[in-house]
Coordinates of C-alpha atoms in Angstrom, one line a residue:
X158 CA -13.9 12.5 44.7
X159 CA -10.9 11.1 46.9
X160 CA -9.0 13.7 49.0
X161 CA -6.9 12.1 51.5
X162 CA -4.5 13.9 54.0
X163 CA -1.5 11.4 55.5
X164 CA -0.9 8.0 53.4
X165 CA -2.9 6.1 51.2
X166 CA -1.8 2.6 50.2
X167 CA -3.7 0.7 47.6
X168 CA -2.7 -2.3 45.8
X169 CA -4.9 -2.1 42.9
X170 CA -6.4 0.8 41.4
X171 CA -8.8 1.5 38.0
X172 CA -9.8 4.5 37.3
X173 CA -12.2 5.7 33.8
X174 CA -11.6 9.4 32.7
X175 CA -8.5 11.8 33.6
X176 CA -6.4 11.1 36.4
X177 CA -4.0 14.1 38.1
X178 CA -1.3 13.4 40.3
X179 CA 1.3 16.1 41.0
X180 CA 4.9 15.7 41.6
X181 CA 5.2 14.3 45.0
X182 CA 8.1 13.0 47.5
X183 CA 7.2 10.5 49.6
X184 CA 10.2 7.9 51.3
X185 CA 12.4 9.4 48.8
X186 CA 10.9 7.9 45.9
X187 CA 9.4 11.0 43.6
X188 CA 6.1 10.7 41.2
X189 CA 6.6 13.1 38.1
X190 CA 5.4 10.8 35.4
X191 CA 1.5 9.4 34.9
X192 CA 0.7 6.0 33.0
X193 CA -2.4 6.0 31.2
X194 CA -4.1 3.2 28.6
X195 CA -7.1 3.4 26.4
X196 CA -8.2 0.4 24.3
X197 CA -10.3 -0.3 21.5
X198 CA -10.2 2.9 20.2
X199 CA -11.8 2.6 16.3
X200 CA -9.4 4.5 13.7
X201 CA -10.3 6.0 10.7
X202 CA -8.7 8.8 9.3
X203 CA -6.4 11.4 11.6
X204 CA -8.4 10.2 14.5
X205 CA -7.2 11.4 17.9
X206 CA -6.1 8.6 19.9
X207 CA -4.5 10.8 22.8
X208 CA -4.1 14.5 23.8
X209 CA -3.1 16.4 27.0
X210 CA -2.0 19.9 28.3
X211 CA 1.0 21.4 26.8
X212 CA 1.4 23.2 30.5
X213 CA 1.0 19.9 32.2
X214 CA 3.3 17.6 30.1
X215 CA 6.8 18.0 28.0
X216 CA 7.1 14.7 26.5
X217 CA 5.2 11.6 25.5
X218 CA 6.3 7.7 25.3
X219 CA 3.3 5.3 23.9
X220 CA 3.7 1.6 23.4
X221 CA 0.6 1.5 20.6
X222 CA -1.1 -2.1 19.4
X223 CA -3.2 -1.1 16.4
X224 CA -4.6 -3.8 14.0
X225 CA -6.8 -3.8 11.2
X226 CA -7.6 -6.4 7.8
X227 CA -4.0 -6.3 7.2
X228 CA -2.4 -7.8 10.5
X229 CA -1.1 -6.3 13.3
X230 CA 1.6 -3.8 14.4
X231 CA 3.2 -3.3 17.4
X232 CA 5.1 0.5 17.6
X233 CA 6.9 2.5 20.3
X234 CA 6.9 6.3 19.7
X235 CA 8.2 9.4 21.5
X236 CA 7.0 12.8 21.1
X237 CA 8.2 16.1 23.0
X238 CA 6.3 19.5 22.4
X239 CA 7.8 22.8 22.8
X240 CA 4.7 24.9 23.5
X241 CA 4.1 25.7 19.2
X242 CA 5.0 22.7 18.0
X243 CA 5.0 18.8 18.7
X244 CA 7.6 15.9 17.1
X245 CA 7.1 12.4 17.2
X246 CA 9.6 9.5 16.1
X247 CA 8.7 6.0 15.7
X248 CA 11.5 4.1 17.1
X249 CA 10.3 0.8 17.3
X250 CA 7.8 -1.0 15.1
X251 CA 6.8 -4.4 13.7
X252 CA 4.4 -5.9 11.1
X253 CA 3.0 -9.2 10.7
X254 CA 2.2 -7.7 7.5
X255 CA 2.4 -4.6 6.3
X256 CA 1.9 -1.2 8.1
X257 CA -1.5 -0.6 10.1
X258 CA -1.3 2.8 11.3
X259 CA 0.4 6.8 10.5
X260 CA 0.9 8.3 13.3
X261 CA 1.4 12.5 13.7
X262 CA 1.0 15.3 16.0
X263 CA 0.2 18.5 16.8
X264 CA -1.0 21.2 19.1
X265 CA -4.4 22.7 18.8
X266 CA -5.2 25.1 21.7
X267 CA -4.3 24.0 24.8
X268 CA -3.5 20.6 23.9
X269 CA -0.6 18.3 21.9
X270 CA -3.0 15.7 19.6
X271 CA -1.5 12.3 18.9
X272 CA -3.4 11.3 15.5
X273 CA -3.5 7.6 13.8
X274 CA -4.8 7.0 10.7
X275 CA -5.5 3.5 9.5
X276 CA -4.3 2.0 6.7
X277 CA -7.4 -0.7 5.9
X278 CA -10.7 -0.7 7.2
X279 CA -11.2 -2.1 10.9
X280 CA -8.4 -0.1 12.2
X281 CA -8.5 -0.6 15.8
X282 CA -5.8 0.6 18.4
X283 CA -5.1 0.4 22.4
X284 CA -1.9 1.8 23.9
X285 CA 0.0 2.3 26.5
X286 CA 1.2 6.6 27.5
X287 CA 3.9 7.2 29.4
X288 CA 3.7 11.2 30.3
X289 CA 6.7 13.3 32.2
X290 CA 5.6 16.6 33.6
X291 CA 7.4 20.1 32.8

């Protein structure tokens, strides 16, 4: 546990498990978003790759790697929730192949579930979450 009162400047920081930072407003620059990454993660079918509070986040951008006996594929997505329901779109994708992933959403409880489901055995996928708060 890390509670610091007055400034704290670090140049390189890894952290395992959930990270909470709220909005803050410090030299007039203001933190509202959180990155996050996980890697490695093995897909099968509608396996959760990512989930968080639908009070702590509105909206969602992952840059997702996923590959698998097929190739590999390289997608952006967005997804926004509006408390009942959660929407993705796939903007962006390539394929040195053919697709390696589905990708869908939802909300179950508390919490908006980003789901991948692997098109070949081996599916494996890391990524890259942008979040923005409410």
């Amino acid at each position: 546990n890390l509670n610091v009162t007055g400034n704290l400047s670090v140049s390189n920081l890894s952290v395992t498990g959930t990270v909470s930072i709220p909005a803050t407003t410090a030299s007039s620059i203001t933190t509202s978003t959180i990155i996050s990454s996980n890697s490695n993660i093995a897909v099968t079918t509608n396996t959760v790759i990512d989930q968080f509070g639908t009070g702590s986040y509105r909206t969602a951008k992952y840059v997702i790697k996923a590959s698998n006996d097929a190739g590999y594929e390289s997608t952006e997505v967005l997804l926004v929730h509006d408390g009942l329901e959660s929407y993705i779109t796939v903007y962006g994708a390539i394929t040195t192949n053919t697709d390696v992933i589905n990708l869908s959403s939802n909300i179950v409880g508390p919490n908006v579930k980003l789901y991948a489901t692997g098109t070949t055995a081996n599916t494996v996928v890391n990524y890259i979450g942008t979040y923005v708060q409410n």
